[in-house]
Short mmCIF file of C-alpha atoms in Angstrom, two decimals:
data_model
loop_
_atom_site.label_atom_id
_atom_site.label_comp_id
_atom_site.label_asym_id
_atom_site.label_seq_id
_atom_site.Cartn_x
_atom_site.Cartn_y
_atom_site.Cartn_z
CA MET A 1 3.78 -0.13 -45.47
CA THR A 2 6.70 -0.53 -47.86
CA ASP A 3 10.04 1.25 -47.69
CA CYS A 4 8.99 3.30 -50.71
CA GLN A 5 6.09 4.73 -48.74
CA THR A 6 8.22 5.41 -45.67
CA LEU A 7 11.08 7.07 -47.53
CA THR A 8 10.25 10.53 -46.26
CA PRO A 9 12.14 13.58 -47.53
CA ARG A 10 14.02 13.71 -44.23
CA ARG A 11 15.05 10.04 -44.47
CA LEU A 12 16.07 10.46 -48.13
CA SER A 13 18.16 13.52 -47.23
CA GLY A 14 19.91 11.52 -44.53
CA ILE A 15 20.80 8.77 -46.98
CA LEU A 16 21.96 11.17 -49.71
CA GLY A 17 23.99 13.25 -47.26
CA ARG A 18 25.82 10.27 -45.76
CA ALA A 19 26.30 8.24 -48.96
CA SER A 20 29.60 8.51 -50.76
CA GLY A 21 29.93 10.76 -53.77
CA ASP A 22 30.90 7.71 -55.84
CA THR A 23 27.69 5.90 -54.91
CA LEU A 24 25.56 8.89 -55.88
CA ARG A 25 27.49 9.33 -59.13
CA ARG A 26 27.03 5.65 -60.00
CA LEU A 27 23.25 5.98 -59.54
CA ALA A 28 22.75 9.41 -61.12
CA ALA A 29 25.14 9.35 -64.10
CA PRO A 30 23.07 6.89 -66.20
CA LEU A 31 19.99 9.07 -65.68
CA MET A 32 21.89 12.20 -66.68
CA GLU A 33 23.08 10.49 -69.87
CA LYS A 34 19.67 9.08 -70.81
CA TYR A 35 17.30 11.92 -69.87
CA PRO A 36 17.55 15.70 -70.16
CA VAL A 37 18.33 17.25 -66.80
CA THR A 38 17.72 20.96 -66.43
CA VAL A 39 19.92 22.62 -63.81
CA ILE A 40 17.72 25.30 -62.26
CA ARG A 41 20.18 26.31 -59.56
CA ARG A 42 23.73 25.19 -60.29
CA PRO A 43 25.66 23.65 -57.41
CA LYS A 44 27.03 26.34 -55.15
CA LYS A 45 28.41 26.85 -51.68
CA THR A 46 26.20 28.29 -49.00
CA LEU A 47 26.14 28.69 -45.23
CA VAL A 48 23.42 27.21 -43.05
CA MET A 49 22.73 27.89 -39.40
CA ILE A 50 23.08 24.94 -37.03
CA ARG A 51 20.09 24.87 -34.70
CA MET A 52 20.44 23.12 -31.35
CA LYS A 53 18.20 22.61 -28.35
CA GLU A 54 19.45 23.56 -24.91
CA THR A 55 18.61 20.52 -22.79
CA VAL A 56 17.71 22.14 -19.45
CA ALA A 57 15.47 25.00 -20.56
CA LYS A 58 14.47 23.15 -23.77
CA ALA A 59 15.13 26.34 -25.72
CA ASP A 60 16.35 26.44 -29.31
CA PHE A 61 19.49 28.38 -30.13
CA TYR A 62 21.88 28.69 -33.08
CA LEU A 63 25.28 27.13 -32.49
CA GLY A 64 26.86 28.72 -35.55
CA GLU A 65 27.16 28.37 -39.31
CA MET A 66 28.19 25.38 -41.40
CA LEU A 67 29.48 25.25 -44.97
CA ALA A 68 27.10 23.37 -47.27
CA SER A 69 26.39 22.87 -50.97
CA GLU A 70 23.02 23.10 -52.67
CA ALA A 71 21.58 22.37 -56.11
CA LEU A 72 18.16 22.36 -57.76
CA VAL A 73 17.39 20.40 -60.94
CA GLU A 74 14.44 19.27 -63.02
CA LEU A 75 14.08 15.78 -64.47
CA GLU A 76 11.01 14.61 -66.38
CA GLY A 77 8.96 17.50 -65.00
CA GLN A 78 9.93 16.87 -61.38
CA LYS A 79 12.17 19.12 -59.32
CA GLY A 80 14.96 17.69 -57.20
CA PHE A 81 16.78 19.59 -54.48
CA ALA A 82 19.80 18.70 -52.39
CA LEU A 83 21.54 20.49 -49.53
CA ILE A 84 24.60 18.63 -48.28
CA ALA A 85 27.25 19.50 -45.70
CA GLY A 86 30.60 20.39 -47.22
CA ASP A 87 31.59 21.69 -50.63
CA ASP A 88 31.32 18.65 -52.94
CA MET A 89 29.61 20.14 -56.00
CA ASP A 90 29.41 16.86 -57.91
CA LYS A 91 27.84 15.03 -54.98
CA VAL A 92 25.17 17.67 -54.42
CA LEU A 93 24.28 17.71 -58.13
CA HIS A 94 23.94 13.93 -58.23
CA ALA A 95 21.88 13.98 -55.03
CA ALA A 96 19.49 16.53 -56.57
CA VAL A 97 19.10 14.37 -59.69
CA LEU A 98 18.29 11.34 -57.54
CA ASP A 99 15.79 13.36 -55.51
CA ALA A 100 14.02 14.32 -58.74
CA ALA A 101 14.20 10.77 -60.13
CA LEU A 102 12.44 9.34 -57.08
CA LYS A 103 9.51 11.69 -57.76
CA THR A 104 9.07 10.41 -61.32
CA ALA A 105 7.61 7.25 -62.84
CA LEU A 106 10.84 6.37 -64.66
CA GLN A 107 11.59 2.67 -64.99
CA GLU A 108 14.92 3.23 -63.19
CA ARG A 109 13.13 4.51 -60.09
CA ALA A 110 12.74 1.11 -58.40
CA GLY A 111 16.41 0.25 -58.87
CA ILE A 112 17.51 3.61 -57.48
CA LEU A 113 15.23 3.23 -54.49
CA SER A 114 16.54 -0.26 -53.81
CA ALA A 115 20.17 0.88 -54.08
CA LEU A 116 19.55 3.81 -51.70
CA LEU A 117 17.89 1.55 -49.15
CA GLU A 118 20.88 -0.81 -49.33
CA GLU A 119 23.16 2.19 -48.86
CA GLU A 120 21.12 3.19 -45.80
CA GLN A 121 21.81 -0.25 -44.28
CA ALA A 122 25.53 0.08 -45.05
CA ILE A 123 25.56 3.53 -43.41
CA ARG A 124 23.90 2.05 -40.30
CA ARG A 125 26.49 -0.73 -40.13
CA ARG A 126 29.37 1.77 -40.46
CA THR A 127 27.84 3.96 -37.75
CA GLU A 128 27.39 1.01 -35.39
CA LEU A 129 31.01 -0.05 -35.93
CA GLU A 130 32.18 3.49 -35.21
CA ILE A 131 30.13 3.62 -32.00
CA GLN A 132 31.49 0.23 -30.89
CA LYS A 133 35.02 1.38 -31.64
CA HIS A 134 34.68 4.35 -29.28
CA ALA A 135 32.46 2.71 -26.64
CA PRO A 136 35.36 1.78 -24.29
CA SER A 137 36.27 5.46 -23.91
CA ARG A 138 32.70 6.62 -23.27
CA VAL A 139 32.34 8.87 -20.23
CA GLN A 140 29.31 8.59 -17.91
CA PHE A 141 28.08 11.97 -16.71
CA ASN A 142 25.82 10.80 -13.90
CA THR A 143 27.65 12.46 -11.01
CA LEU A 144 25.41 15.54 -10.85
CA ASP A 145 22.99 13.88 -8.45
CA VAL A 146 25.71 12.78 -6.00
CA GLU A 147 25.95 14.64 -2.69
CA TYR A 148 29.40 15.47 -1.39
#
């Protein structure tokens, strides 16, 4: 199974949400110049509920609301949607264009997919470095089973 087949909507959203706005702009701008992009829902701010799972009772609950941005576009007959944390209107528009582009048969599709998969690897490396940076201060919470 290739990466193209395993790039689920959830995985794609993770990449688009964590990628820099400049990276998304670099990938989406040429498409927006070359092909007509119809903005169905212009980028706007919204609030989304943050759902969490309580670990003891395994019950879902809502922690609170988070500011996000959303956009919906159409490119070559395919709709693209993006919902990204924060209020970066350009980033969410470019993410929606890329979502739509990956659903098309455009010649640029393979290059975009490749660039996003490379970005995913870079995101992983940055995350690992951040975890390593904070590892020395990690607290172990395994004292609950100790009898006093």
